[in-house]
């Protein structure tokens, strides 16, 4: 019986090298598709994962306009689509997120390009800077100033529940104003950077903007905050003064 | 097979020098050596009084010029095909290991179950769609009042959004307008149902038709590169002649669905 099988095996059709190569390449292609599908077509970079979520919400093609990085594999992205801006971020999780990369992307804002809106980036940068974007600015806008006025911001919950007594004594500045000059973007709109100024506060006092970010869930943008935007043209003529709140979070996730 | 002598070895090396792919060189060399040995055996039978050296020299001279043979063999054996084949073998082995690991970690049973579930769900939705727009029997209480063929289509991102069929039904909750909303993706791997839930419908006056408590649909079908849902829109009084489907407020996009093209059944 064993000899029979051996003889049968010896008589099996032999492929030429060309056909073996073709067979191997076909196997490789099928394996690659199956592996990628099982891993839900992962993107290896943070921006790649962001783009994947954008595509899932039909917000592509788009171009990257601005990026804010933070340590620990986290970055926020502002992109420009056909008639809109998309703002969101990607965190690298310890657990959860995408199977291979542990990336967890989310979109916080979809802003019409032709409608005046101000939005805060969902994360602060490496240096603790807070970033905001204004879109839908009037034609001829060359300079802008954004003012955020924060009043009665509650103490972040982690201070309230802290077992460390020195943390429980911390309070938030009752009223604080932040001002930043705009940096024009090529694609329209302006970026505003509010530098970290934690050193300006005593140890037992928390910066109001810092308190807002500390109390915001990691998958969300800060809640709407009162702001005032002034826009000038190249000749220094005031084009617009707008008072309102920063845009609300859209809450778009991959699931 | 005896070991080749130095003279034979030199001849074989010269004849196979041009073959750059190692395994091929070895195969050809042993094949040539086989021929040479046959020739030596024949000569030994014909000239039993010759020395081994004489027989070998004669056999080699009958084999031909090794440099000329080498050039011809080098032309025949292209090295890139051999290298590619060797790489493909290693890559296939690596892919098999990677695939096994991925199946173990990502869970083949889940993948299989999801696929089975999709097949069953698609069958169920096809039955619903047959009842809604064709001559199928509904599994719910209701009566079809009108059937439309709006054939509306628009592009959004890398996707085509279309409404080919629509129907007005009278149900216990009131009149409902069903739209077969289909999303066909240019890239099948980007296929997903998330955009469906962001769609909003409004009538000719710009009044919203979608339910306040979110997106309602009767069955969601999934294909290789598309998803389709029977979107349920409540209608009070006469249905609109035309409705507009919109996406996120920031996205300047609209799909106009003409409901004047009624199909007689």
Coordinates of C-alpha atoms in Angstrom, one line a residue:
Chain A
X1 CA 0.0 0.0 0.0
X2 CA 2.8 2.4 1.0
X3 CA 4.6 1.6 -2.3
X4 CA 1.4 2.3 -4.2
X5 CA 1.2 5.7 -2.6
X6 CA 4.9 6.3 -3.3
X7 CA 4.5 5.4 -6.9
X8 CA 1.4 7.6 -7.2
X9 CA 3.3 10.5 -5.6
X10 CA 6.2 9.9 -8.0
X11 CA 3.8 10.0 -11.0
X12 CA 2.2 13.3 -9.9
X13 CA 2.4 16.0 -12.6
X14 CA 5.6 18.0 -12.3
X15 CA 5.3 21.7 -12.9
X16 CA 8.0 23.6 -14.8
X17 CA 9.8 26.3 -12.9
X18 CA 7.7 29.0 -14.6
X19 CA 4.5 27.4 -13.5
X20 CA 5.9 26.9 -10.0
X21 CA 6.7 30.6 -9.9
X22 CA 3.2 31.5 -11.1
X23 CA 1.7 29.2 -8.5
X24 CA 3.8 30.7 -5.7
X25 CA 3.0 34.3 -6.8
X26 CA -0.7 33.4 -6.8
X27 CA -0.5 31.9 -3.4
X28 CA 1.4 35.0 -2.1
X29 CA -1.3 37.4 -3.6
X30 CA -4.2 35.4 -2.1
X31 CA -2.4 35.2 1.3
X32 CA -1.8 38.9 1.3
X33 CA -5.4 39.7 0.6
X34 CA -6.7 37.3 3.2
X35 CA -4.2 38.5 5.9
X36 CA -5.1 42.2 5.1
X37 CA -8.8 41.4 5.2
X38 CA -8.5 39.6 8.5
X39 CA -6.6 42.6 9.9
X40 CA -9.2 44.9 8.5
X41 CA -6.8 46.5 6.0
X42 CA -4.5 48.2 8.6
X43 CA -2.7 51.4 7.9
X44 CA 0.8 51.6 9.5
X45 CA 1.0 55.3 10.1
X46 CA -1.2 57.5 12.3
X47 CA -2.1 59.6 9.3
X48 CA -2.9 56.5 7.4
X49 CA -5.4 55.4 10.1
X50 CA -6.9 58.9 10.0
X51 CA -7.3 58.7 6.3
X52 CA -8.9 55.3 6.6
X53 CA -11.6 56.7 8.8
X54 CA -12.0 59.7 6.6
X55 CA -12.5 57.3 3.6
X56 CA -15.0 55.2 5.7
X57 CA -17.1 58.4 6.0
X58 CA -16.6 59.3 2.3
X59 CA -14.6 62.4 3.2
X60 CA -11.8 61.6 0.7
X61 CA -10.0 62.6 -1.4
X62 CA -8.5 65.1 1.0
X63 CA -5.2 66.9 1.6
X64 CA -3.4 67.2 4.9
X65 CA -3.4 70.9 6.0
X66 CA -2.0 70.8 9.5
X67 CA -0.8 68.2 12.0
X68 CA -0.2 68.3 15.8
X69 CA 1.8 65.6 17.4
X70 CA 2.0 64.5 21.0
X71 CA 4.2 61.9 22.6
X72 CA 2.9 58.4 23.0
X73 CA 1.8 57.9 19.4
X74 CA -0.9 60.5 19.3
X75 CA -1.6 63.1 16.6
X76 CA -4.3 65.4 15.4
X77 CA -5.0 66.1 11.8
X78 CA -6.7 68.9 9.8
X79 CA -7.4 68.0 6.2
X80 CA -9.2 69.8 3.4
X81 CA -11.7 68.0 1.3
X82 CA -13.6 69.3 -1.7
X83 CA -15.9 71.7 0.2
X84 CA -15.1 70.9 3.8
X85 CA -12.4 70.6 6.4
X86 CA -12.1 67.5 8.6
X87 CA -10.5 67.6 12.0
X88 CA -9.8 64.6 14.2
X89 CA -7.0 62.6 15.9
X90 CA -5.5 59.1 16.2
X91 CA -4.4 57.6 19.5
X92 CA -2.2 54.5 19.9
X93 CA -3.8 52.5 22.5
X94 CA -2.3 50.0 25.0
X95 CA -5.2 47.8 24.4
X96 CA -8.0 47.9 21.8
X97 CA -7.9 49.9 18.6
X98 CA -6.9 48.3 15.4
X99 CA -5.6 44.7 15.6
X100 CA -2.1 45.3 14.2
X101 CA -1.4 48.9 15.0
X102 CA -3.6 49.6 18.1
X103 CA -4.5 52.9 16.4
X104 CA -7.8 54.4 17.5
X105 CA -8.9 57.2 15.1
X106 CA -11.8 59.5 15.6
X107 CA -13.2 62.6 13.7
X108 CA -14.3 65.5 15.8
X109 CA -15.4 68.1 13.2
X110 CA -16.5 68.3 9.6
X111 CA -16.5 72.1 8.9
X112 CA -18.0 73.6 5.8
X113 CA -15.2 75.5 4.0
X114 CA -17.4 78.4 3.2
X115 CA -19.0 78.9 6.6
X116 CA -17.3 80.8 9.4
X117 CA -16.4 78.4 12.2
X118 CA -13.7 78.1 14.9
X119 CA -12.7 74.6 16.1
X120 CA -10.3 73.5 18.8
X121 CA -8.0 70.6 18.0
X122 CA -8.8 67.5 20.1
X123 CA -5.3 67.2 21.6
X124 CA -2.7 69.6 22.8
X125 CA 0.8 69.5 21.2
X126 CA 4.1 68.2 22.6
X127 CA 4.9 71.6 24.2
X128 CA 1.4 71.8 25.7
X129 CA 0.3 74.2 23.1
X130 CA -3.4 74.4 22.2
X131 CA -4.3 74.7 18.6
X132 CA -7.4 76.1 17.0
X133 CA -8.5 76.6 13.4
X134 CA -10.8 79.2 11.8
X135 CA -12.4 78.4 8.5
X136 CA -14.8 80.2 6.2
X137 CA -13.0 83.5 6.6
X138 CA -14.0 86.5 4.5
X139 CA -12.2 87.0 1.2
X140 CA -9.0 89.1 1.6
X141 CA -8.4 87.9 5.1
X142 CA -4.7 88.4 5.9
X143 CA -4.5 88.5 9.6
X144 CA -6.7 87.4 12.5
X145 CA -6.8 87.3 16.2
X146 CA -8.7 84.7 18.3
X147 CA -9.6 85.3 21.9
X148 CA -10.9 82.6 24.2
X149 CA -12.5 83.7 27.4
X150 CA -12.9 80.9 29.9
X151 CA -14.9 81.5 33.0
X152 CA -15.9 79.2 35.9
X153 CA -14.3 76.1 34.4
X154 CA -14.8 73.2 36.8
X155 CA -11.9 71.3 38.4
X156 CA -11.2 68.2 36.3
X157 CA -12.7 65.2 37.9
X158 CA -9.4 63.4 38.5
X159 CA -8.4 66.1 40.9
X160 CA -11.7 65.8 42.8
X161 CA -11.4 62.0 43.2
X162 CA -7.6 62.1 43.8
X163 CA -6.4 60.5 47.0
X164 CA -3.4 62.8 47.1
X165 CA -4.4 65.7 49.3
X166 CA -2.1 68.2 47.5
X167 CA -3.9 67.6 44.3
X168 CA -7.3 68.1 46.0
X169 CA -6.2 71.6 47.0
X170 CA -5.7 72.6 43.4
X171 CA -8.2 75.1 41.9
X172 CA -8.8 76.4 38.4
X173 CA -8.4 80.1 37.6
X174 CA -11.8 81.6 37.8
X175 CA -11.5 83.7 34.7
X176 CA -8.8 83.6 32.0
X177 CA -8.4 85.0 28.6
X178 CA -6.2 83.5 25.8
X179 CA -5.2 85.4 22.7
X180 CA -3.5 84.1 19.6
X181 CA -2.6 85.7 16.3
X182 CA -3.6 83.6 13.2
X183 CA -1.2 82.0 10.8
X184 CA -2.8 81.9 7.3
X185 CA -3.0 78.4 5.7
X186 CA -2.4 77.9 2.0
X187 CA -5.7 76.2 1.7
X188 CA -7.6 79.0 3.3
X189 CA -8.4 79.4 7.0
X190 CA -6.1 80.3 9.8
X191 CA -4.3 78.4 12.6
X192 CA -4.0 79.8 16.1
X193 CA -1.5 78.5 18.6
X194 CA -2.0 79.2 22.3
X195 CA 1.3 78.3 24.0
X196 CA 1.4 76.5 27.3
X197 CA 1.8 78.9 30.1
X198 CA 1.4 76.6 33.1
X199 CA 4.6 78.1 34.6
X200 CA 2.7 81.4 34.9
X201 CA 0.4 79.8 37.5
X202 CA 1.2 79.0 41.1
X203 CA 1.5 75.2 41.9
X204 CA -2.0 75.1 43.4
X205 CA -3.7 76.8 40.4
X206 CA -4.6 75.1 37.1
X207 CA -4.7 77.0 33.8
X208 CA -8.3 77.1 32.6
X209 CA -7.5 75.8 29.2
X210 CA -5.5 73.0 30.7
X211 CA -8.4 72.1 32.9
X212 CA -10.7 72.0 29.9
X213 CA -8.4 69.5 28.1
X214 CA -7.9 67.4 31.2
X215 CA -11.6 67.0 31.6
X216 CA -12.2 66.1 27.9
X217 CA -12.5 62.5 27.0
X218 CA -9.6 61.4 24.9
X219 CA -11.8 60.6 21.9
X220 CA -13.5 64.0 21.9
X221 CA -12.8 67.7 21.2
X222 CA -13.3 70.1 24.1
X223 CA -16.9 71.3 24.5
X224 CA -17.9 74.6 22.8
X225 CA -16.0 77.5 24.4
X226 CA -16.8 81.2 24.0
X227 CA -14.5 82.9 21.6
X228 CA -14.1 86.2 19.6
X229 CA -12.5 86.4 16.2
X230 CA -11.3 89.5 14.5
X231 CA -10.1 89.5 10.9
X232 CA -8.2 92.1 9.0
X233 CA -7.2 92.5 5.4
X234 CA -3.6 93.1 4.1
X235 CA -4.1 96.9 4.6
X236 CA -5.0 96.4 8.2
X237 CA -8.7 97.2 7.6
X238 CA -11.0 95.2 9.9
X239 CA -13.1 92.8 7.8
X240 CA -15.0 91.0 10.5
X241 CA -15.5 90.7 14.2
X242 CA -17.3 87.5 15.2
X243 CA -18.4 86.3 18.6
X244 CA -19.6 82.8 19.2
X245 CA -18.4 79.5 20.5
X246 CA -16.0 76.9 19.2
X247 CA -17.6 74.2 17.1
X248 CA -19.3 71.2 18.7
X249 CA -17.7 67.7 18.5
X250 CA -19.2 65.5 15.7
X251 CA -18.3 62.2 17.4
X252 CA -17.4 60.0 14.5
X253 CA -15.7 56.7 15.2
X254 CA -14.7 53.7 13.2
X255 CA -17.5 51.6 14.8
Chain B
X1 CA 29.1 7.4 -10.7
X2 CA 32.9 8.0 -10.2
X3 CA 34.3 11.3 -9.1
X4 CA 35.4 13.4 -12.0
X5 CA 39.1 13.7 -12.6
X6 CA 40.8 17.1 -12.7
X7 CA 40.6 17.3 -16.5
X8 CA 36.9 16.4 -16.5
X9 CA 36.3 18.8 -13.7
X10 CA 37.9 21.7 -15.5
X11 CA 36.0 20.9 -18.7
X12 CA 32.6 20.8 -16.8
X13 CA 33.5 24.0 -14.9
X14 CA 34.3 25.8 -18.2
X15 CA 31.0 24.5 -19.8
X16 CA 28.8 25.6 -16.9
X17 CA 30.6 28.8 -15.9
X18 CA 28.1 31.0 -17.7
X19 CA 25.1 29.7 -15.8
X20 CA 24.7 32.2 -13.0
X21 CA 22.0 30.6 -11.0
X22 CA 23.8 28.1 -8.6
X23 CA 21.1 25.3 -8.5
X24 CA 20.8 25.3 -12.3
X25 CA 24.6 25.2 -12.7
X26 CA 24.8 22.1 -10.4
X27 CA 22.0 20.3 -12.3
X28 CA 23.5 21.0 -15.7
X29 CA 27.0 20.0 -14.5
X30 CA 25.7 16.6 -13.2
X31 CA 23.7 16.1 -16.4
X32 CA 26.8 16.8 -18.6
X33 CA 28.9 14.5 -16.4
X34 CA 26.3 11.8 -16.9
X35 CA 26.7 12.1 -20.7
X36 CA 30.4 12.1 -20.4
X37 CA 30.4 8.9 -18.3
X38 CA 28.2 7.2 -20.9
X39 CA 30.7 8.2 -23.6
X40 CA 33.6 7.0 -21.5
X41 CA 31.9 3.6 -21.0
X42 CA 31.3 3.3 -24.8
X43 CA 34.9 4.1 -25.6
X44 CA 36.1 1.7 -23.0
X45 CA 34.2 -1.1 -24.7
X46 CA 35.5 -0.1 -28.2
X47 CA 39.1 0.4 -27.1
X48 CA 39.8 -1.9 -24.1
X49 CA 43.6 -1.4 -24.5
X50 CA 43.4 2.5 -24.0
X51 CA 44.4 4.1 -20.8
X52 CA 41.8 5.9 -18.7
X53 CA 43.5 9.2 -19.6
X54 CA 43.3 8.5 -23.3
X55 CA 39.7 7.5 -23.1
X56 CA 38.8 10.6 -21.1
X57 CA 40.6 13.0 -23.5
X58 CA 38.8 11.4 -26.5
X59 CA 35.4 11.6 -24.7
X60 CA 36.0 15.3 -23.8
X61 CA 37.0 16.1 -27.4
X62 CA 33.9 14.4 -28.7
X63 CA 31.8 16.5 -26.2
X64 CA 32.9 19.7 -27.9
X65 CA 34.4 23.0 -27.1
X66 CA 33.5 23.8 -23.4
X67 CA 33.5 27.6 -23.9
X68 CA 31.1 27.4 -26.8
X69 CA 28.8 25.0 -24.9
X70 CA 29.0 27.3 -21.9
X71 CA 27.9 30.4 -24.0
X72 CA 24.9 28.4 -25.4
X73 CA 23.9 27.2 -21.9
X74 CA 24.2 30.7 -20.4
X75 CA 21.8 32.0 -23.0
X76 CA 19.3 29.2 -22.1
X77 CA 19.4 29.5 -18.3
X78 CA 18.3 33.0 -17.3
X79 CA 19.3 33.7 -13.8
X80 CA 16.5 36.1 -12.8
X81 CA 13.8 33.5 -13.2
X82 CA 15.8 31.2 -10.9
X83 CA 16.3 33.8 -8.3
X84 CA 12.7 34.9 -8.5
X85 CA 11.5 31.3 -8.1
X86 CA 13.8 30.9 -5.1
X87 CA 12.5 34.2 -3.5
X88 CA 8.9 33.1 -4.2
X89 CA 9.5 29.8 -2.3
X90 CA 10.8 31.7 0.8
X91 CA 8.1 34.3 0.5
X92 CA 5.4 31.6 0.2
X93 CA 6.6 29.8 3.2
X94 CA 6.7 33.1 5.2
X95 CA 3.2 34.0 4.0
X96 CA 1.9 30.6 5.1
X97 CA 3.3 31.1 8.6
X98 CA 2.0 34.7 8.7
X99 CA -1.4 33.6 7.5
X100 CA -1.5 30.8 10.2
X101 CA -0.6 33.3 12.9
X102 CA -3.1 35.9 11.7
X103 CA -5.8 33.2 11.6
X104 CA -4.9 32.1 15.1
X105 CA -4.9 35.7 16.5
X106 CA -7.7 37.3 14.5
X107 CA -10.0 34.3 14.8
X108 CA -10.9 32.3 11.8
X109 CA -14.2 31.2 13.4
X110 CA -15.3 34.9 13.8
X111 CA -14.5 35.6 10.2
X112 CA -16.4 32.6 9.0
X113 CA -19.4 33.4 11.3
X114 CA -19.5 37.0 10.0
X115 CA -19.5 35.7 6.4
X116 CA -22.3 33.2 7.2
X117 CA -24.3 35.9 8.9
X118 CA -23.9 38.2 6.0
X119 CA -25.1 35.5 3.6
X120 CA -28.2 34.8 5.7
X121 CA -28.9 38.5 6.3
X122 CA -28.6 39.2 2.5
X123 CA -31.2 36.5 1.8
X124 CA -33.5 37.9 4.4
X125 CA -33.1 41.5 2.9
X126 CA -33.6 40.2 -0.6
X127 CA -37.0 38.8 0.5
X128 CA -37.9 42.2 2.1
X129 CA -36.8 44.0 -1.1
X130 CA -38.9 41.7 -3.2
X131 CA -41.9 42.4 -1.1
X132 CA -41.2 46.2 -1.1
X133 CA -40.6 46.7 -4.8
X134 CA -41.6 43.5 -6.6
X135 CA -44.2 40.9 -6.1
X136 CA -43.0 39.2 -2.9
X137 CA -45.1 38.7 0.2
X138 CA -44.4 41.1 3.0
X139 CA -43.7 39.7 6.5
X140 CA -45.3 42.8 8.0
X141 CA -48.6 44.4 8.0
X142 CA -49.0 46.9 5.1
X143 CA -50.1 47.7 1.6
X144 CA -48.1 49.1 -1.2
X145 CA -49.7 52.3 -2.6
X146 CA -47.1 53.3 -5.3
X147 CA -43.9 52.1 -6.9
X148 CA -41.3 54.5 -8.3
X149 CA -38.2 54.2 -10.5
X150 CA -36.3 57.4 -9.6
X151 CA -32.9 56.2 -11.0
X152 CA -31.1 58.9 -9.1
X153 CA -27.3 58.7 -8.8
X154 CA -24.5 61.0 -7.5
X155 CA -20.9 60.7 -6.6
X156 CA -19.6 61.4 -3.1
X157 CA -15.9 60.8 -2.3
X158 CA -14.9 57.5 -3.9
X159 CA -18.4 56.2 -3.9
X160 CA -21.5 56.3 -6.1
X161 CA -24.7 56.8 -4.2
X162 CA -27.9 55.7 -6.0
X163 CA -31.6 55.2 -5.5
X164 CA -33.0 53.0 -8.2
X165 CA -36.3 51.9 -6.6
X166 CA -38.7 53.5 -4.2
X167 CA -42.1 52.6 -2.9
X168 CA -44.9 54.2 -0.8
X169 CA -46.5 51.9 1.7
X170 CA -49.5 52.3 4.0
X171 CA -48.6 50.7 7.4
X172 CA -50.3 50.8 10.8
X173 CA -47.8 53.5 11.9
X174 CA -48.8 55.7 8.9
X175 CA -47.5 56.0 5.3
X176 CA -43.9 55.2 4.8
X177 CA -41.7 56.0 1.8
X178 CA -39.0 53.4 1.2
X179 CA -35.9 54.2 -0.8
X180 CA -33.4 51.6 -1.9
X181 CA -30.3 53.5 -1.1
X182 CA -27.2 51.9 -2.5
X183 CA -23.5 52.9 -1.9
X184 CA -21.1 51.4 -4.4
X185 CA -17.5 51.9 -3.4
X186 CA -14.6 52.4 -5.9
X187 CA -12.4 50.5 -3.5
X188 CA -14.1 47.4 -2.1
X189 CA -11.9 47.5 1.0
X190 CA -13.4 50.9 2.0
X191 CA -17.0 49.4 1.9
X192 CA -19.0 50.2 5.0
X193 CA -22.4 51.2 6.2
X194 CA -21.3 54.2 8.3
X195 CA -22.1 56.9 5.6
X196 CA -25.7 55.6 5.5
X197 CA -26.4 56.8 9.0
X198 CA -25.3 60.3 8.1
X199 CA -27.8 60.7 5.3
X200 CA -30.7 63.1 5.7
X201 CA -33.7 63.6 3.5
X202 CA -35.7 66.7 2.9
X203 CA -38.7 67.6 0.9
X204 CA -39.0 70.4 -1.8
X205 CA -39.5 73.0 1.0
X206 CA -36.3 71.8 2.7
X207 CA -38.2 70.2 5.6
X208 CA -36.6 67.1 7.0
X209 CA -38.2 63.8 6.3
X210 CA -35.9 61.6 8.3
X211 CA -37.1 60.5 11.8
X212 CA -35.8 62.6 14.6
X213 CA -34.6 59.7 16.5
X214 CA -32.1 58.7 13.8
X215 CA -31.8 56.6 10.7
X216 CA -34.4 53.9 10.2
X217 CA -34.1 51.1 7.6
X218 CA -35.7 47.8 6.8
X219 CA -32.9 45.5 5.9
X220 CA -29.3 46.2 5.0
X221 CA -27.7 44.1 2.2
X222 CA -23.9 43.8 1.7
X223 CA -22.1 42.9 -1.5
X224 CA -18.5 42.8 -2.6
X225 CA -18.1 46.5 -3.1
X226 CA -21.5 47.9 -2.1
X227 CA -24.1 48.2 0.7
X228 CA -27.8 48.8 0.2
X229 CA -30.5 49.7 2.7
X230 CA -34.2 50.1 2.4
X231 CA -34.4 53.6 4.0
X232 CA -37.7 54.2 5.7
X233 CA -39.0 57.8 5.6
X234 CA -42.3 58.7 7.3
X235 CA -44.7 60.6 5.0
X236 CA -47.6 62.7 6.2
X237 CA -50.3 63.3 3.5
X238 CA -49.2 63.3 -0.1
X239 CA -45.6 62.1 -0.8
X240 CA -43.3 64.8 -2.2
X241 CA -42.7 64.9 -5.9
X242 CA -39.0 65.3 -5.3
X243 CA -36.8 64.9 -2.3
X244 CA -33.2 65.7 -1.7
X245 CA -30.8 63.5 0.2
X246 CA -28.0 65.3 2.0
X247 CA -24.9 64.3 3.9
X248 CA -23.0 66.1 6.7
X249 CA -23.9 69.8 6.9
X250 CA -20.3 70.7 5.9
X251 CA -20.3 68.6 2.8
X252 CA -21.7 70.3 -0.2
X253 CA -23.5 67.3 -1.8
X254 CA -27.0 66.4 -2.7
X255 CA -28.9 63.6 -4.4
X256 CA -32.2 64.5 -5.9
X257 CA -34.8 61.7 -6.0
X258 CA -37.6 62.2 -8.5
X259 CA -40.8 60.5 -7.3
X260 CA -42.9 61.5 -10.3
X261 CA -41.8 58.4 -12.3
X262 CA -44.4 56.0 -11.0
X263 CA -44.2 52.4 -12.2
X264 CA -47.6 50.6 -12.9
X265 CA -47.8 47.2 -11.3

